[in-house]
């Protein structure tokens, strides 16, 4: 039987951030992931400077071998409508490829890795858990994303009544010909909202790659809406006429849309497993990294006593950071609010200060 001080299930940004922090304080950490890394992850790959700071990322070192696209402007509008360009004097975000980024962070964490191994079973045995009949540990951190098996063990109804965001996306390396006709510029990602403001599409060029996708609060006609969005981008000369058609889908929860327990005796959920993505933008990497670090801080303070009561400070940290979650049946903006926001998208002040600075860049929230 293998043993470890902490088992982290899932090697995405939430899991690797938590692992690195625990390793720095000398804990024996094992990260298990069902995928072999590097692995594909459905994601636009947009991160803010707060993520870079929280990760203590050496950007020069990272950019030497990976796509790291500085962003200094945005083009925003309604799908099939006009648009506004907002420029910033400095870099306000970066584009990364999750295939590279997650692998880099996981290897950097210094944890022992069990890749290509899915979590299949958890049994409680006093203060210990036995995982997959092969690993004994007093602490399990669920970092397995939206369908995290640790969340299921803790009672979450995965894929059940939770109102998840559904999104579809494609990322591909452009040929020289595709690059030459692609109107989207690397430093200026483009965001186009659905008319009902229940979702948005994006078009994001990073290095030689193009990422196109659309996410919605409901999955009502998602494929059709995505098709219309791509046609719109093509008609406006934003993307090449010919692009691959293998879009990949995924679901995840916005903060406040989930009733998942974040802690239990010997267990914590971080990142998408806990349902932490920002409600207005769907940004989930920052909450994943930050929750991983907050979980690690709580674990270190608990000094080996992982009873639920001792892990409560993690929940308090989440509330202090992301606010008290609204009741699940009272989430999102009102219909009138959404309609107004849609109309105001033509307004340059509203776009810069509300849509971009507040909803997408979270400039009012300093890095942890
Ligand atoms: C289309 C789309 C676009 C997005 N774009 C952005 C964006 O531009 N910026 C942003 O900040 N956020 C974005 N997000 C959200 C972001 O991708 C997530 O919030 C983020 O990946 C959460 O990180 P995580 O570490 O919690 O989970 P994940 O990154 O999902 O990692 C979970 C890991 O757990 C592993 N796992 C799952 N089940 C098991 C199991 N049974 N056993 C072992 N391992 C398991 C998986 O293989 C995976 O590696 C986007 C999401 C979608 C769907």
Tab-separated table of C-alpha atoms and ligand atoms in Angstrom:
chain	number	residue	atom	x	y	z
A	1	UNK	CA	0.000	0.000	0.000
A	2	UNK	CA	1.385	3.435	-0.990
A	3	UNK	CA	1.073	6.306	1.508
A	4	UNK	CA	1.167	10.110	1.212
A	5	UNK	CA	0.399	13.120	3.436
A	6	UNK	CA	-2.095	14.448	0.888
A	7	UNK	CA	-3.627	13.024	-2.279
A	8	UNK	CA	-4.709	15.560	-4.880
A	9	UNK	CA	-7.120	14.221	-7.466
A	10	UNK	CA	-6.698	16.300	-10.635
A	11	UNK	CA	-3.580	17.979	-11.990
A	12	UNK	CA	-5.137	21.139	-13.482
A	13	UNK	CA	-4.282	24.633	-12.161
A	14	UNK	CA	-6.218	24.083	-8.911
A	15	UNK	CA	-4.482	20.827	-8.100
A	16	UNK	CA	-0.972	21.876	-9.127
A	17	UNK	CA	-1.185	25.192	-7.210
A	18	UNK	CA	-2.237	23.405	-4.054
A	19	UNK	CA	0.404	20.717	-4.564
A	20	UNK	CA	3.236	23.218	-5.024
A	21	UNK	CA	2.338	25.124	-1.881
A	22	UNK	CA	2.108	21.972	0.243
A	23	UNK	CA	5.393	20.677	-1.180
A	24	UNK	CA	7.109	23.936	-0.260
A	25	UNK	CA	6.232	23.206	3.356
A	26	UNK	CA	7.627	19.691	3.155
A	27	UNK	CA	4.453	17.625	2.785
A	28	UNK	CA	4.567	14.416	0.789
A	29	UNK	CA	2.012	15.119	-1.945
A	30	UNK	CA	0.758	12.736	-4.592
A	31	UNK	CA	-1.185	14.093	-7.583
A	32	UNK	CA	-3.331	11.589	-9.446
A	33	UNK	CA	-4.834	12.443	-12.831
A	34	UNK	CA	-6.717	10.226	-15.233
A	35	UNK	CA	-4.954	11.911	-18.153
A	36	UNK	CA	-1.359	11.640	-19.270
A	37	UNK	CA	0.244	15.111	-19.361
A	38	UNK	CA	0.537	17.173	-21.459
A	39	UNK	CA	-3.184	16.818	-22.105
A	40	UNK	CA	-5.752	18.826	-24.033
A	41	UNK	CA	-8.138	20.979	-21.967
A	42	UNK	CA	-11.159	22.731	-23.440
A	43	UNK	CA	-10.444	26.373	-22.574
A	44	UNK	CA	-9.831	29.708	-24.299
A	45	UNK	CA	-6.586	30.028	-22.309
A	46	UNK	CA	-6.919	33.610	-21.177
A	47	UNK	CA	-5.252	34.560	-17.886
A	48	UNK	CA	-4.997	37.898	-16.090
A	49	UNK	CA	-1.849	39.346	-14.443
A	50	UNK	CA	-3.328	38.332	-11.050
A	51	UNK	CA	-2.928	34.683	-12.096
A	52	UNK	CA	0.679	35.247	-13.121
A	53	UNK	CA	1.326	36.876	-9.745
A	54	UNK	CA	-0.435	34.232	-7.659
A	55	UNK	CA	1.496	31.511	-9.493
A	56	UNK	CA	4.799	33.399	-9.127
A	57	UNK	CA	5.283	32.601	-12.792
A	58	UNK	CA	8.657	33.476	-14.261
A	59	UNK	CA	7.138	34.893	-17.438
A	60	UNK	CA	10.417	35.245	-19.321
A	61	UNK	CA	11.347	31.659	-18.628
A	62	UNK	CA	7.829	30.476	-19.498
A	63	UNK	CA	7.603	32.495	-22.712
A	64	UNK	CA	10.908	31.064	-23.968
A	65	UNK	CA	9.333	27.688	-24.658
A	66	UNK	CA	5.588	28.240	-24.580
A	67	UNK	CA	2.926	30.401	-26.201
A	68	UNK	CA	2.549	33.498	-24.007
A	69	UNK	CA	0.555	36.138	-25.866
A	70	UNK	CA	0.384	39.620	-24.297
A	71	UNK	CA	-3.020	41.303	-24.594
A	72	UNK	CA	-3.364	45.087	-24.686
A	73	UNK	CA	-6.829	45.585	-26.190
A	74	UNK	CA	-10.238	43.993	-26.752
A	75	UNK	CA	-12.843	44.182	-29.452
A	76	UNK	CA	-16.330	43.678	-27.988
A	77	UNK	CA	-19.908	43.802	-29.236
A	78	UNK	CA	-23.032	41.782	-29.920
A	79	UNK	CA	-23.040	38.797	-32.275
A	80	UNK	CA	-24.239	40.095	-35.660
A	81	UNK	CA	-23.918	43.658	-34.330
A	82	UNK	CA	-21.358	46.447	-34.241
A	83	UNK	CA	-18.291	46.478	-32.049
A	84	UNK	CA	-16.079	48.711	-29.911
A	85	UNK	CA	-12.290	48.525	-29.571
A	86	UNK	CA	-10.813	49.279	-26.129
A	87	UNK	CA	-7.056	49.846	-25.892
A	88	UNK	CA	-4.936	49.810	-22.714
A	89	UNK	CA	-1.516	51.430	-22.193
A	90	UNK	CA	-0.081	48.234	-20.674
A	91	UNK	CA	-0.532	44.468	-20.901
A	92	UNK	CA	-3.806	43.536	-19.183
A	93	UNK	CA	-3.936	39.794	-19.874
A	94	UNK	CA	-2.105	36.918	-21.511
A	95	UNK	CA	-3.017	34.071	-23.808
A	96	UNK	CA	-1.668	30.634	-22.966
A	97	UNK	CA	-2.318	27.137	-24.317
A	98	UNK	CA	-3.671	24.858	-21.594
A	99	UNK	CA	-1.876	21.930	-23.215
A	100	UNK	CA	1.419	23.600	-22.281
A	101	UNK	CA	0.432	25.654	-19.230
A	102	UNK	CA	-1.080	22.856	-17.127
A	103	UNK	CA	1.831	20.527	-17.888
A	104	UNK	CA	4.370	23.204	-16.907
A	105	UNK	CA	2.603	23.947	-13.607
A	106	UNK	CA	2.133	20.302	-12.715
A	107	UNK	CA	5.792	19.374	-13.342
A	108	UNK	CA	6.904	22.505	-11.471
A	109	UNK	CA	4.846	21.572	-8.389
A	110	UNK	CA	7.422	19.044	-7.192
A	111	UNK	CA	4.687	16.566	-6.220
A	112	UNK	CA	4.861	12.866	-6.959
A	113	UNK	CA	2.676	12.166	-9.985
A	114	UNK	CA	0.430	9.271	-10.892
A	115	UNK	CA	-0.721	10.143	-14.392
A	116	UNK	CA	-3.029	8.108	-16.574
A	117	UNK	CA	-4.687	6.842	-13.343
A	118	UNK	CA	-8.337	7.611	-12.667
A	119	UNK	CA	-9.741	7.719	-9.168
A	120	UNK	CA	-12.060	4.736	-8.975
A	121	UNK	CA	-12.807	4.155	-5.317
A	122	UNK	CA	-12.544	5.850	-1.918
A	123	UNK	CA	-13.075	4.076	1.379
A	124	UNK	CA	-12.965	5.683	4.786
A	125	UNK	CA	-10.967	3.817	7.407
A	126	UNK	CA	-10.977	5.834	10.661
A	127	UNK	CA	-8.936	8.988	10.060
A	128	UNK	CA	-7.533	7.586	6.833
A	129	UNK	CA	-8.802	6.995	3.314
A	130	UNK	CA	-7.954	4.059	1.094
A	131	UNK	CA	-8.018	5.088	-2.563
A	132	UNK	CA	-8.202	2.637	-5.466
A	133	UNK	CA	-7.332	-0.098	-2.919
A	134	UNK	CA	-3.727	1.104	-3.316
A	135	UNK	CA	-3.108	4.435	-1.565
A	136	UNK	CA	-3.555	5.367	2.107
A	137	UNK	CA	-3.845	9.048	3.022
A	138	UNK	CA	-5.407	11.202	5.768
A	139	UNK	CA	-6.317	13.979	3.303
A	140	UNK	CA	-7.887	14.121	-0.159
A	141	UNK	CA	-8.119	17.321	-2.203
A	142	UNK	CA	-10.708	17.124	-4.964
A	143	UNK	CA	-9.319	19.044	-7.943
A	144	UNK	CA	-10.871	16.934	-10.665
A	145	UNK	CA	-12.843	19.683	-12.381
A	146	UNK	CA	-16.609	19.816	-12.873
A	147	UNK	CA	-17.084	16.027	-12.781
A	148	UNK	CA	-14.662	15.513	-9.892
A	149	UNK	CA	-15.169	12.059	-8.324
A	150	UNK	CA	-14.228	13.452	-4.886
A	151	UNK	CA	-17.126	15.921	-5.172
A	152	UNK	CA	-19.383	12.960	-5.965
A	153	UNK	CA	-18.084	11.090	-2.909
A	154	UNK	CA	-18.940	14.202	-0.862
A	155	UNK	CA	-22.526	14.073	-2.111
A	156	UNK	CA	-22.587	16.359	-5.172
A	157	UNK	CA	-25.138	15.467	-7.828
A	158	UNK	CA	-22.758	15.734	-10.764
A	159	UNK	CA	-24.512	16.652	-13.989
A	160	UNK	CA	-27.816	16.721	-12.080
A	161	UNK	CA	-29.826	19.812	-11.241
A	162	UNK	CA	-26.823	22.154	-11.028
A	163	UNK	CA	-27.159	25.007	-13.557
A	164	UNK	CA	-23.875	24.585	-15.421
A	165	UNK	CA	-22.325	26.779	-18.091
A	166	UNK	CA	-21.932	24.812	-21.295
A	167	UNK	CA	-19.327	25.783	-23.822
A	168	UNK	CA	-17.832	24.551	-27.073
A	169	UNK	CA	-14.494	25.473	-28.454
A	170	UNK	CA	-11.771	24.714	-30.950
A	171	UNK	CA	-8.065	25.521	-30.873
A	172	UNK	CA	-5.838	24.885	-33.862
A	173	UNK	CA	-2.522	25.927	-35.370
A	174	UNK	CA	-3.174	28.129	-38.358
A	175	UNK	CA	-1.503	27.486	-41.690
A	176	UNK	CA	0.380	30.404	-43.267
A	177	UNK	CA	-2.596	31.000	-45.535
A	178	UNK	CA	-5.066	30.988	-42.627
A	179	UNK	CA	-2.817	33.395	-40.664
A	180	UNK	CA	-2.657	35.823	-43.575
A	181	UNK	CA	-6.455	36.141	-43.839
A	182	UNK	CA	-7.263	36.069	-40.099
A	183	UNK	CA	-8.487	39.543	-39.044
A	184	UNK	CA	-8.189	38.874	-35.314
A	185	UNK	CA	-4.922	40.187	-33.867
A	186	UNK	CA	-3.024	38.433	-31.067
A	187	UNK	CA	-2.971	41.461	-28.779
A	188	UNK	CA	-6.719	42.105	-29.281
A	189	UNK	CA	-9.032	39.176	-28.473
A	190	UNK	CA	-12.614	39.584	-29.624
A	191	UNK	CA	-15.697	38.962	-27.466
A	192	UNK	CA	-19.221	38.983	-28.883
A	193	UNK	CA	-22.238	38.596	-26.624
A	194	UNK	CA	-25.431	36.694	-27.422
A	195	UNK	CA	-28.394	39.056	-27.803
A	196	UNK	CA	-30.052	37.677	-24.650
A	197	UNK	CA	-26.741	38.257	-22.772
A	198	UNK	CA	-26.839	34.676	-21.506
A	199	UNK	CA	-23.483	33.905	-23.036
A	200	UNK	CA	-20.782	35.065	-25.383
A	201	UNK	CA	-18.510	33.892	-28.114
A	202	UNK	CA	-14.798	34.598	-28.330
A	203	UNK	CA	-12.138	34.579	-30.931
A	204	UNK	CA	-8.639	34.546	-29.608
A	205	UNK	CA	-5.355	34.421	-31.516
A	206	UNK	CA	-2.266	33.427	-29.549
A	207	UNK	CA	1.029	32.906	-31.250
A	208	UNK	CA	0.255	30.825	-34.326
A	209	UNK	CA	-2.907	29.360	-32.766
A	210	UNK	CA	-6.529	30.386	-33.084
A	211	UNK	CA	-9.133	29.628	-30.424
A	212	UNK	CA	-12.823	30.092	-31.187
A	213	UNK	CA	-15.673	29.222	-28.853
A	214	UNK	CA	-19.020	30.059	-27.336
A	215	UNK	CA	-20.374	29.481	-23.837
A	216	UNK	CA	-23.886	29.933	-22.438
A	217	UNK	CA	-25.729	29.827	-19.142
A	218	UNK	CA	-28.082	27.320	-20.744
A	219	UNK	CA	-27.287	24.821	-23.460
A	220	UNK	CA	-30.261	25.948	-25.519
A	221	UNK	CA	-29.314	25.490	-29.189
A	222	UNK	CA	-25.610	25.806	-28.326
A	223	UNK	CA	-24.405	24.161	-31.548
A	224	UNK	CA	-26.680	26.292	-33.724
A	225	UNK	CA	-25.615	29.475	-31.937
A	226	UNK	CA	-21.970	28.509	-32.335
A	227	UNK	CA	-22.490	27.871	-36.046
A	228	UNK	CA	-24.123	31.286	-36.482
A	229	UNK	CA	-21.277	32.889	-34.519
A	230	UNK	CA	-18.652	31.316	-36.793
A	231	UNK	CA	-20.557	32.457	-39.890
A	232	UNK	CA	-20.675	35.986	-38.452
A	233	UNK	CA	-16.897	35.937	-37.814
A	234	UNK	CA	-16.255	34.696	-41.344
A	235	UNK	CA	-18.539	37.299	-42.952
A	236	UNK	CA	-16.684	40.056	-41.064
A	237	UNK	CA	-13.284	38.650	-42.117
A	238	UNK	CA	-12.310	37.951	-38.512
A	239	UNK	CA	-11.436	34.281	-39.062
A	240	UNK	CA	-10.420	32.223	-42.133
A	241	UNK	CA	-13.284	30.828	-44.244
A	242	UNK	CA	-12.005	27.314	-43.707
A	243	UNK	CA	-11.517	26.103	-40.126
A	244	UNK	CA	-11.615	22.607	-38.567
A	245	UNK	CA	-15.100	21.592	-37.452
A	246	UNK	CA	-14.236	19.387	-34.458
A	247	UNK	CA	-15.459	21.630	-31.639
A	248	UNK	CA	-15.134	20.156	-28.136
A	249	UNK	CA	-17.642	20.793	-25.360
A	250	UNK	CA	-17.391	21.056	-21.609
A	251	UNK	CA	-19.506	22.216	-18.667
A	252	UNK	CA	-18.662	23.982	-15.424
A	253	UNK	CA	-20.270	25.866	-12.566
A	254	UNK	CA	-20.172	29.560	-11.821
A	255	UNK	CA	-19.640	30.733	-8.262
A	256	UNK	CA	-22.992	30.849	-6.510
A	257	UNK	CA	-24.610	28.350	-8.896
A	258	UNK	CA	-23.447	25.387	-6.857
A	259	UNK	CA	-24.645	23.845	-3.620
A	260	UNK	CA	-21.611	21.567	-3.358
A	261	UNK	CA	-20.024	21.157	0.063
A	262	UNK	CA	-16.484	22.437	-0.184
A	263	UNK	CA	-15.213	20.572	2.869
A	264	UNK	CA	-15.783	17.404	4.825
A	265	UNK	CA	-13.705	15.384	7.298
A	266	UNK	CA	-10.339	14.973	5.562
A	267	UNK	CA	-11.561	16.425	2.272
A	268	UNK	CA	-11.594	19.741	0.415
A	269	UNK	CA	-12.719	20.705	-3.069
A	270	UNK	CA	-10.816	23.295	-5.129
A	271	UNK	CA	-11.307	24.968	-8.531
A	272	UNK	CA	-14.093	23.735	-10.802
A	273	UNK	CA	-14.735	20.807	-8.466
A	274	UNK	CA	-16.025	23.384	-5.964
A	275	UNK	CA	-17.798	25.467	-8.662
A	276	UNK	CA	-15.852	28.708	-8.368
A	277	UNK	CA	-15.654	30.359	-11.812
A	278	UNK	CA	-16.443	34.082	-11.962
A	279	UNK	CA	-20.151	34.556	-12.787
A	280	UNK	CA	-19.920	37.316	-15.411
A	281	UNK	CA	-16.950	36.110	-17.425
A	282	UNK	CA	-16.730	32.383	-16.722
A	283	UNK	CA	-13.039	32.869	-15.881
A	284	UNK	CA	-12.070	29.822	-13.864
A	285	UNK	CA	-8.276	29.647	-13.861
A	286	UNK	CA	-7.847	32.444	-11.347
A	287	UNK	CA	-10.360	30.996	-8.853
A	288	UNK	CA	-8.785	27.561	-9.413
A	289	UNK	CA	-5.283	28.806	-8.566
A	290	UNK	CA	-6.439	30.977	-5.688
A	291	UNK	CA	-8.610	28.266	-4.137
A	292	UNK	CA	-5.708	25.813	-4.451
A	293	UNK	CA	-3.518	28.220	-2.498
A	294	UNK	CA	-6.241	28.934	0.084
A	295	UNK	CA	-6.808	25.207	0.599
A	296	UNK	CA	-3.071	24.715	1.100
A	297	UNK	CA	-2.924	27.542	3.676
A	298	UNK	CA	-5.810	25.966	5.610
A	299	UNK	CA	-4.250	22.492	5.476
A	300	UNK	CA	-0.925	23.785	6.771
A	301	UNK	CA	-2.640	25.611	9.647
A	302	UNK	CA	-4.591	22.471	10.561
A	303	UNK	CA	-1.304	20.706	11.400
A	304	UNK	CA	-2.505	17.209	10.702
A	305	UNK	CA	-5.954	17.527	12.313
A	306	UNK	CA	-8.204	17.402	9.248
A	307	UNK	CA	-11.584	17.157	10.914
A	308	UNK	CA	-14.250	19.247	9.187
A	309	UNK	CA	-14.166	21.866	11.930
A	310	UNK	CA	-10.438	22.432	11.381
A	311	UNK	CA	-10.981	22.885	7.639
A	312	UNK	CA	-13.750	25.493	8.055
A	313	UNK	CA	-11.295	28.400	7.551
A	314	UNK	CA	-11.078	27.318	3.895
A	315	UNK	CA	-14.791	28.108	3.408
A	316	UNK	CA	-14.301	31.435	5.210
A	317	UNK	CA	-11.382	32.249	2.920
A	318	UNK	CA	-13.524	31.539	-0.151
A	319	UNK	CA	-16.283	33.825	1.110
A	320	UNK	CA	-13.788	36.571	1.992
A	321	UNK	CA	-12.318	36.280	-1.492
A	322	UNK	CA	-15.327	35.732	-3.753
A	323	UNK	CA	-18.137	37.076	-1.577
A	324	UNK	CA	-21.076	35.308	-0.001
A	325	UNK	CA	-22.563	33.116	-2.705
A	326	UNK	CA	-26.097	34.150	-3.681
A	327	UNK	CA	-28.849	31.577	-3.209
A	328	UNK	CA	-28.831	29.210	-6.221
A	329	UNK	CA	-32.301	30.379	-7.316
A	330	UNK	CA	-31.263	34.025	-7.163
A	331	UNK	CA	-28.178	34.074	-9.342
A	332	UNK	CA	-27.223	36.155	-12.346
A	333	UNK	CA	-28.470	39.538	-13.372
A	334	UNK	CA	-32.160	40.240	-13.829
A	335	UNK	CA	-33.590	40.015	-17.319
A	336	UNK	CA	-33.934	43.817	-17.417
A	337	UNK	CA	-30.337	44.219	-16.249
A	338	UNK	CA	-29.121	41.926	-19.006
A	339	UNK	CA	-31.168	43.746	-21.617
A	340	UNK	CA	-29.736	47.073	-20.492
A	341	UNK	CA	-26.178	45.711	-20.522
A	342	UNK	CA	-26.766	44.486	-24.079
A	343	UNK	CA	-27.871	47.958	-25.169
A	344	UNK	CA	-24.929	49.597	-23.383
A	345	UNK	CA	-22.370	47.458	-25.206
A	346	UNK	CA	-22.134	50.203	-27.831
A	347	UNK	CA	-21.030	52.636	-25.136
A	348	UNK	CA	-17.229	52.964	-24.814
A	349	UNK	CA	-17.238	53.967	-21.127
A	350	UNK	CA	-19.516	51.058	-20.122
A	351	UNK	CA	-17.476	48.621	-22.163
A	352	UNK	CA	-14.147	49.667	-20.625
A	353	UNK	CA	-15.129	50.223	-16.997
A	354	UNK	CA	-17.885	47.680	-16.488
A	355	UNK	CA	-17.604	44.893	-19.064
A	356	UNK	CA	-13.828	44.716	-19.308
A	357	UNK	CA	-12.324	46.146	-16.115
A	358	UNK	CA	-14.979	44.772	-13.767
A	359	UNK	CA	-16.497	41.667	-15.355
A	360	UNK	CA	-13.502	40.288	-17.223
A	361	UNK	CA	-10.290	41.708	-15.763
A	362	UNK	CA	-11.414	42.048	-12.125
A	363	UNK	CA	-9.025	44.965	-11.736
A	364	UNK	CA	-10.767	45.825	-8.428
A	365	UNK	CA	-9.514	42.539	-6.904
A	366	UNK	CA	-5.798	42.386	-6.161
A	367	UNK	CA	-3.886	39.125	-6.565
A	368	UNK	CA	-3.615	37.002	-3.427
B	1	LIG	C1	-14.732	26.397	-23.364
B	1	LIG	C2	-14.135	26.917	-22.086
B	1	LIG	C3	-13.342	28.043	-22.130
B	1	LIG	C4	-12.763	28.550	-20.958
B	1	LIG	N1	-11.933	29.622	-21.040
B	1	LIG	C5	-11.350	30.101	-19.920
B	1	LIG	C6	-10.394	31.158	-19.994
B	1	LIG	O1	-10.059	31.659	-21.083
B	1	LIG	N2	-9.842	31.612	-18.837
B	1	LIG	C7	-10.174	31.081	-17.623
B	1	LIG	O2	-9.669	31.566	-16.586
B	1	LIG	N3	-11.045	30.042	-17.527
B	1	LIG	C8	-11.613	29.524	-18.643
B	1	LIG	N4	-12.443	28.447	-18.552
B	1	LIG	C9	-12.647	27.812	-17.242
B	1	LIG	C10	-11.402	26.975	-16.879
B	1	LIG	O3	-11.049	26.131	-17.952
B	1	LIG	C11	-11.639	26.133	-15.614
B	1	LIG	O4	-12.284	26.916	-14.645
B	1	LIG	C12	-10.313	25.602	-15.068
B	1	LIG	O5	-9.742	24.688	-15.957
B	1	LIG	C13	-10.504	24.939	-13.703
B	1	LIG	O6	-9.285	24.345	-13.318
B	1	LIG	P1	-9.288	23.046	-12.367
B	1	LIG	O7	-7.865	22.793	-12.028
B	1	LIG	O8	-10.270	23.236	-11.289
B	1	LIG	O9	-9.872	21.865	-13.266
B	1	LIG	P2	-9.359	21.229	-14.632
B	1	LIG	O10	-8.439	22.157	-15.324
B	1	LIG	O11	-10.589	20.779	-15.342
B	1	LIG	O12	-8.512	19.953	-14.193
B	1	LIG	C14	-9.152	18.825	-13.663
B	1	LIG	C15	-8.261	17.615	-13.844
B	1	LIG	O13	-8.858	16.508	-13.157
B	1	LIG	C16	-8.654	15.344	-13.901
B	1	LIG	N5	-9.677	14.350	-13.544
B	1	LIG	C17	-11.001	14.401	-13.801
B	1	LIG	N6	-11.605	13.278	-13.358
B	1	LIG	C18	-10.634	12.522	-12.787
B	1	LIG	C19	-10.629	11.242	-12.169
B	1	LIG	N7	-11.738	10.493	-12.042
B	1	LIG	N8	-9.465	10.742	-11.691
B	1	LIG	C20	-8.317	11.476	-11.818
B	1	LIG	N9	-8.264	12.677	-12.433
B	1	LIG	C21	-9.407	13.198	-12.893
B	1	LIG	C22	-8.752	15.808	-15.344
B	1	LIG	O14	-8.083	14.926	-16.240
B	1	LIG	C23	-8.098	17.190	-15.290
B	1	LIG	O15	-6.725	17.146	-15.641
B	1	LIG	C24	-13.020	27.912	-19.711
B	1	LIG	C25	-13.834	26.779	-19.678
B	1	LIG	C26	-14.377	26.291	-20.843
B	1	LIG	C27	-15.235	25.041	-20.780
